[in-house]
mmCIF file of C-alpha atoms in Angstrom:
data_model
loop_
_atom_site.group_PDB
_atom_site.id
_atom_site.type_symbol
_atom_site.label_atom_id
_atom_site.label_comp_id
_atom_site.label_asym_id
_atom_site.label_seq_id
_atom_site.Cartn_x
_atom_site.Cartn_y
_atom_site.Cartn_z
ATOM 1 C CA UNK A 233 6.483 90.302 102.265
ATOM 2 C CA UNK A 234 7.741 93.244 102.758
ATOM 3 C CA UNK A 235 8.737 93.549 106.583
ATOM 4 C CA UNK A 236 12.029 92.275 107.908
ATOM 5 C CA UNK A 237 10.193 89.896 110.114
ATOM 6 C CA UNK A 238 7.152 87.570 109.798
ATOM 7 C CA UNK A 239 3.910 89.015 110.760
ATOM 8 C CA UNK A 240 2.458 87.080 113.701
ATOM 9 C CA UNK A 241 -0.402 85.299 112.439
ATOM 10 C CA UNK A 242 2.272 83.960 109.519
ATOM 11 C CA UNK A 243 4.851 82.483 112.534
ATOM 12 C CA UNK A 244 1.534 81.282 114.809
ATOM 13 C CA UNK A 245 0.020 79.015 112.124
ATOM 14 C CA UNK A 246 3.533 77.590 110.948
ATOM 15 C CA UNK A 247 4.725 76.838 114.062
ATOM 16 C CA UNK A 248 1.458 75.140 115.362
ATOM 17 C CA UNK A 249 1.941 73.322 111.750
ATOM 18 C CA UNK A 250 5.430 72.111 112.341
ATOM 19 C CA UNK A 251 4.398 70.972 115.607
ATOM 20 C CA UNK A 252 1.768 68.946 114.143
ATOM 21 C CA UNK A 253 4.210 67.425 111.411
ATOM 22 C CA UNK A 254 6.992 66.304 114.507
ATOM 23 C CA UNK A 255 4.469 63.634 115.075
ATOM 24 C CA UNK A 256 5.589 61.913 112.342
ATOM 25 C CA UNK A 257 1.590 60.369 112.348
ATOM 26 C CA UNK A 258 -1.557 61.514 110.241
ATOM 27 C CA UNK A 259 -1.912 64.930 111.959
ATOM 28 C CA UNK A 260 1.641 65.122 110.759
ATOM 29 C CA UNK A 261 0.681 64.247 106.544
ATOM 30 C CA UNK A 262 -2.679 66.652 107.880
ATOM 31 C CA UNK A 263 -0.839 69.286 108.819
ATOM 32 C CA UNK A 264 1.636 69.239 105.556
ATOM 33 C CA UNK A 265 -1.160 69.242 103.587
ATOM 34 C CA UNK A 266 -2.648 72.317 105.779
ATOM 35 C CA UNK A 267 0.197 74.848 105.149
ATOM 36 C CA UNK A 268 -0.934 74.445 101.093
ATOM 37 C CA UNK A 269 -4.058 75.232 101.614
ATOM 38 C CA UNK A 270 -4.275 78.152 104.572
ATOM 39 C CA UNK A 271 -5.251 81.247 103.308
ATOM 40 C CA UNK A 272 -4.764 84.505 104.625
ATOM 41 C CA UNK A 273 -7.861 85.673 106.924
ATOM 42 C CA UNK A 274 -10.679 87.305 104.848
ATOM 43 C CA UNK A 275 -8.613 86.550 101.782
ATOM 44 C CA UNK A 276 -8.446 83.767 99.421
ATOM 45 C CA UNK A 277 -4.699 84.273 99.151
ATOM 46 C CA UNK A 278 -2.772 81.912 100.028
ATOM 47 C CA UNK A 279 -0.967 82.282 103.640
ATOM 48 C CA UNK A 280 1.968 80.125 102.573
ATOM 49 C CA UNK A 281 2.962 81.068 98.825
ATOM 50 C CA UNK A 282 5.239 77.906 97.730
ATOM 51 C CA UNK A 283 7.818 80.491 96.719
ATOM 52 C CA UNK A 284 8.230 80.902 100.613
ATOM 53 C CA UNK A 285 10.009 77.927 100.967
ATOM 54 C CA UNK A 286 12.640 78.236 97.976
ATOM 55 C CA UNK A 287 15.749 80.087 99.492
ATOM 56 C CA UNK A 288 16.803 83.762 98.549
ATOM 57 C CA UNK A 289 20.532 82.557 98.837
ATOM 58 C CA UNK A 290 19.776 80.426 95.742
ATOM 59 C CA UNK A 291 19.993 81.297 92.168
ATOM 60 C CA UNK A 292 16.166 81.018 91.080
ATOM 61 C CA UNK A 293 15.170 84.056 91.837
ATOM 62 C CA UNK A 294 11.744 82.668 92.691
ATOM 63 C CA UNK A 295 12.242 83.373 96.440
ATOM 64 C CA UNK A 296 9.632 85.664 98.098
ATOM 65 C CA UNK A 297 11.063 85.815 101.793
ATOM 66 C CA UNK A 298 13.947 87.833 102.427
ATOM 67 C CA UNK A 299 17.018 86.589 103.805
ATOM 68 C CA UNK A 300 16.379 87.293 107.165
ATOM 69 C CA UNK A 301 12.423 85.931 106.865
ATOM 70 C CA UNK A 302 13.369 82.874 105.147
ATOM 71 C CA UNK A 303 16.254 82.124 108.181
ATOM 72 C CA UNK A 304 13.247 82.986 110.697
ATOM 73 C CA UNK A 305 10.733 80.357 109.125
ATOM 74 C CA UNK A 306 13.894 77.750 109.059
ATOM 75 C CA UNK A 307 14.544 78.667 113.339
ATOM 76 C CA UNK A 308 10.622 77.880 113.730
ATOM 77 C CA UNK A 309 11.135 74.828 111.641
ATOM 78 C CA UNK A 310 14.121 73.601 113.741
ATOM 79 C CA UNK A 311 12.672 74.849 116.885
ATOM 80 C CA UNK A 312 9.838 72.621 116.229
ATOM 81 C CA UNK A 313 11.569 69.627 115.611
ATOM 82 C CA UNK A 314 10.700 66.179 117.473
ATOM 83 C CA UNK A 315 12.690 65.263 120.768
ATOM 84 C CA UNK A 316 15.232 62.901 118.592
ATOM 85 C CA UNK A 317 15.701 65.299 115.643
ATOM 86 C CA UNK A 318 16.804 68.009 118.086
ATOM 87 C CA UNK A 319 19.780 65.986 119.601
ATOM 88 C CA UNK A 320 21.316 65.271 116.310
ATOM 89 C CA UNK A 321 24.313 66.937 115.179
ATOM 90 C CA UNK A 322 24.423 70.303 113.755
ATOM 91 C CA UNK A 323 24.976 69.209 110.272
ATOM 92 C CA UNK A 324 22.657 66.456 110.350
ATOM 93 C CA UNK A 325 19.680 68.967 112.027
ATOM 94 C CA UNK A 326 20.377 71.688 109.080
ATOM 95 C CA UNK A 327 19.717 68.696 106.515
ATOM 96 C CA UNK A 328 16.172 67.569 108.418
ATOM 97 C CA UNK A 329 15.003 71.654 108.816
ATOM 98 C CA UNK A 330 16.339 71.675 105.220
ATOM 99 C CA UNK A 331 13.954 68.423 104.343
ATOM 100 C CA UNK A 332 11.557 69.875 105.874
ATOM 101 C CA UNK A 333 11.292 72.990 104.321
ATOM 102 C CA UNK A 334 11.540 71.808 100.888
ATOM 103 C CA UNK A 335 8.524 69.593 101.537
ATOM 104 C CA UNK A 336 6.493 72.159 102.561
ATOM 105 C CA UNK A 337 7.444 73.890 99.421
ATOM 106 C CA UNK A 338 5.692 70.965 97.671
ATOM 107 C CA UNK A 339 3.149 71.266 99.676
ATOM 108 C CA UNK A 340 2.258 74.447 98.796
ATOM 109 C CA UNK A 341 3.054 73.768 95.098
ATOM 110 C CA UNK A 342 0.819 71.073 94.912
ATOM 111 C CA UNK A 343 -2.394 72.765 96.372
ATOM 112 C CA UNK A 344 -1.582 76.089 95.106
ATOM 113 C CA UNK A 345 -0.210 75.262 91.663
ATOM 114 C CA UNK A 346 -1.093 71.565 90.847
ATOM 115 C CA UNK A 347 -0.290 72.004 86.805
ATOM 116 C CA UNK A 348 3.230 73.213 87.713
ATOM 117 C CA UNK A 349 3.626 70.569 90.144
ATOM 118 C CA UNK A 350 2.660 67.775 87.903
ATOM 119 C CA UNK A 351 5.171 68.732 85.331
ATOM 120 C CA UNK A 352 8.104 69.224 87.464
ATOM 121 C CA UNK A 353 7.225 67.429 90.832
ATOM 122 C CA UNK A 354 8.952 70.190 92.209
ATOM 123 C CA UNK A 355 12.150 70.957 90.641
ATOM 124 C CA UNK A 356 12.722 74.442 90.776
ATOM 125 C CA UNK A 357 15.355 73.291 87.552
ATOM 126 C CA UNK A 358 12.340 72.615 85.741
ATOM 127 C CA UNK A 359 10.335 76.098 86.227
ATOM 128 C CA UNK A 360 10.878 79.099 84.624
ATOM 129 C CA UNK A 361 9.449 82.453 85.631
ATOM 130 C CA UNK A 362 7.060 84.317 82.978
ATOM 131 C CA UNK A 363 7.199 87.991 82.155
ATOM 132 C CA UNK A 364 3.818 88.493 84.148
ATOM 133 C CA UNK A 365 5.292 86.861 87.417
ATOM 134 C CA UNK A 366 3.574 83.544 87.141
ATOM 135 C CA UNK A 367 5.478 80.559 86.637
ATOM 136 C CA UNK A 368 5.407 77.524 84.221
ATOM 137 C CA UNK A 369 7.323 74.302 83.428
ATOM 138 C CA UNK A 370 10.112 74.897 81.170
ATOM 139 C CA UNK A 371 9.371 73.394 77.409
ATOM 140 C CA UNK A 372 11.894 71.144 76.098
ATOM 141 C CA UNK A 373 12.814 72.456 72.690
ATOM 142 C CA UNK A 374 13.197 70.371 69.346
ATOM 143 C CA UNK A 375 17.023 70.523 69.604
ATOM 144 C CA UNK A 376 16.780 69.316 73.096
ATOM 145 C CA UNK A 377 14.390 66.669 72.484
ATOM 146 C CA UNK A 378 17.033 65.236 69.215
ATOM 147 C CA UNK A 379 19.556 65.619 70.987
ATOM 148 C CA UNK A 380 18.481 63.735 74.068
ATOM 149 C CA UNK A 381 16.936 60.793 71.464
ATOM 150 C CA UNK A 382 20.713 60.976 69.768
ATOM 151 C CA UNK A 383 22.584 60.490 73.422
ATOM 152 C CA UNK A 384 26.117 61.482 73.696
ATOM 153 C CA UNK A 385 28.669 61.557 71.135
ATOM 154 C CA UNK A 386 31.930 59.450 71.240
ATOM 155 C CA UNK A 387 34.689 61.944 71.449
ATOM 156 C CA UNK A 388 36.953 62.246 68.741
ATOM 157 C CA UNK A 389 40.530 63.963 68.748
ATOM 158 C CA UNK A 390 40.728 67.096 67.055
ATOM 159 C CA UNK A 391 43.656 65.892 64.652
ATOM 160 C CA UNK A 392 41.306 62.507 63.727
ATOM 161 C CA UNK A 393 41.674 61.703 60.326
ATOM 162 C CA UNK A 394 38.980 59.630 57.805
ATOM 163 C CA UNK A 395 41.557 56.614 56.876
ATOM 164 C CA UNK A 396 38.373 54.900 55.012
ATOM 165 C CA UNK A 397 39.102 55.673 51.650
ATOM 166 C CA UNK A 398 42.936 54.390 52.376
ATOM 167 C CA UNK A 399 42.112 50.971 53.955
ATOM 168 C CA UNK A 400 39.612 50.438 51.151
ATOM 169 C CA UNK A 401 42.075 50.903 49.201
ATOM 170 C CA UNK A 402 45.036 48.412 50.361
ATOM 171 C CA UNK A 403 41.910 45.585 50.580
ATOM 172 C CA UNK A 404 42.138 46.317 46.975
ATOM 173 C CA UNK A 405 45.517 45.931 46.584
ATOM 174 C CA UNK A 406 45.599 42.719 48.655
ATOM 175 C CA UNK A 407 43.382 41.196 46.646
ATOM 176 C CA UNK A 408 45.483 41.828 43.477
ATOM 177 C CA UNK A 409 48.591 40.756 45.253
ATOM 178 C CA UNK A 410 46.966 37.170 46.573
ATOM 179 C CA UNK A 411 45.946 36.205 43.003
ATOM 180 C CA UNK A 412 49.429 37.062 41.383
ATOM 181 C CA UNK A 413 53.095 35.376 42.194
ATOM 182 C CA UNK A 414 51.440 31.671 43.214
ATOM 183 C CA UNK A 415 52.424 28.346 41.867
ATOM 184 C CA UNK A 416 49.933 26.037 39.748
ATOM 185 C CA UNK A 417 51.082 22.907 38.189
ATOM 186 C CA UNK A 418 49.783 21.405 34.446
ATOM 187 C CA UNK A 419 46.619 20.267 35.498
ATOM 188 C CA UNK A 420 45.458 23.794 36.879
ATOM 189 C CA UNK A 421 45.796 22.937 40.506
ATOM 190 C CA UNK A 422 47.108 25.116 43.470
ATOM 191 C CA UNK A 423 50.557 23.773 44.614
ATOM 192 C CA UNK A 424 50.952 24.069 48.274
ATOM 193 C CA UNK A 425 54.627 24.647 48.863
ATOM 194 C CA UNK A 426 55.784 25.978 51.454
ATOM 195 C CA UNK A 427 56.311 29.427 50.571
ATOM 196 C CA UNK A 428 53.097 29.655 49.033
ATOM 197 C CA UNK A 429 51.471 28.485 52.643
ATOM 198 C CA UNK A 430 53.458 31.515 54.210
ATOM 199 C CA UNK A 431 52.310 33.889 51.830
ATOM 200 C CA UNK A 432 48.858 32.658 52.645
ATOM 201 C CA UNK A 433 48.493 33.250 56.208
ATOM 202 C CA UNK A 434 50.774 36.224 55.820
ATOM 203 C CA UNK A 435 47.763 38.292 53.346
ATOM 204 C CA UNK A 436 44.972 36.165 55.411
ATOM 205 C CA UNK A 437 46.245 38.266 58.905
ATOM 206 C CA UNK A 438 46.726 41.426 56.753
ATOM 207 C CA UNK A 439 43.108 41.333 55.272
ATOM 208 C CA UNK A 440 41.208 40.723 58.428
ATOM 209 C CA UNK A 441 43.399 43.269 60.527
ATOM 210 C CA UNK A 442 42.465 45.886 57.705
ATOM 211 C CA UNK A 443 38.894 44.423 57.827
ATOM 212 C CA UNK A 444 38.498 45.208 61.174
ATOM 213 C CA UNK A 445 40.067 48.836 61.534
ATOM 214 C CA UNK A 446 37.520 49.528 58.371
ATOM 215 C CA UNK A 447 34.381 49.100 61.121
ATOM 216 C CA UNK A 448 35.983 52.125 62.560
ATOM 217 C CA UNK A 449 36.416 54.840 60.259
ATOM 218 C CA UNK A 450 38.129 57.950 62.571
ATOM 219 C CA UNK A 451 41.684 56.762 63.482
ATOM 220 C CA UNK A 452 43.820 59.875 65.354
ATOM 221 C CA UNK A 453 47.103 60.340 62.902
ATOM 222 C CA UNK A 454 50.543 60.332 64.704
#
């Protein structure tokens, strides 16, 4: 629209509509559902573009109301309120007329643009503006799509080092080291002394505590 205010017919129909909706009873879902579908007189246009109801102060770009238009429609939104609604607090009021206005937006969307609608349920995050000034849900791309499926990486230090190889490597070295130094007597059998028993559980603790840094193969070096 090009004017700084709202034509008359434009404020007369969405007033009467808000009206409707403060009933909060089927004239109110009727009445929602009417601001889709009105069209502009002799015209098949529609009177309420959904694009009306996304703000010019946000960063879409998809607004069609100027500033000053789009503060006008949200006055005859609050000034339509019900009785309760109007003796909230100021905050509280801006977040109903803000409610408000966003489901008329879907409203509109999903008489006026039912595809779009579908895909995004309304999510202006979702819709991206074409070249010829229509608009269309925004197609996830391959490299989105893996790297949703892959989910987010554990973070890893910049100075992390692979210590694989290493660990692999003293395993190796245990093993040599248990089978050498140990005490058999004639008949081929273990003998169990003392420091034998030691050196047991002392390579036993080593090998699982190496075991079990090896299921983790990025350790950050000091």
């Amino acid at each position: 629209m090009s004017n700084i205010s709202l034509d008359t017919e434009y404020l007369e129909v969405f007033g009467s509509a808000q009206s409707n909706i403060s009933r909060g009873d089927t004239m109110s879902r009727n009445a929602l559902a009417g601001i889709g579908k009105a069209t502009k007189e002799g015209s098949d246009q529609p009177l309420f573009p959904w694009t009306d109801f996304v703000s010019p102060r946000g960063k879409s770009g998809f607004a069609t109301l100027q500033v000053e238009q789009f503060d006008q429609m949200s006055e005859t939104v609050a000034s339509n309120l019900s009785a309760d609604d109007k003796k909230l607090p100021k905050s509280d009021k801006k977040r109903v007329v803000g409610s408000r206005v966003n489901d008329c937006k879907n409203s509109c969307m999903r008489h006026q643009a039912p595809e779009l609608y579908k895909a995004t349920k309304g999510n202006l995050a979702k819709i991206v503006k074409l070249p010829d000034g229509t608009f269309a849900a925004k197609v996830a791309t391959e490299t989105d799509t893996k790297e949703a499926e892959k989910g987010p990486e554990t973070p890893v230090a910049e100075n992390a080092v692979d210590f694989s190889t290493e660990i692999r490597t003293a395993l190796a070295a245990l093993v040599t080291l248990a089978g050498s130094g140990l005490s058999w007597d004639d008949k081929g059998n273990r003998v169990k002394d003392e420091q034998t028993i030691a050196t047991d559980f002392d390579l036993a603790t080593v090998h699982n505590t190496l075991l079990g840094l090896l299921e983790t193969t990025k350790y950050t070096k000091s």
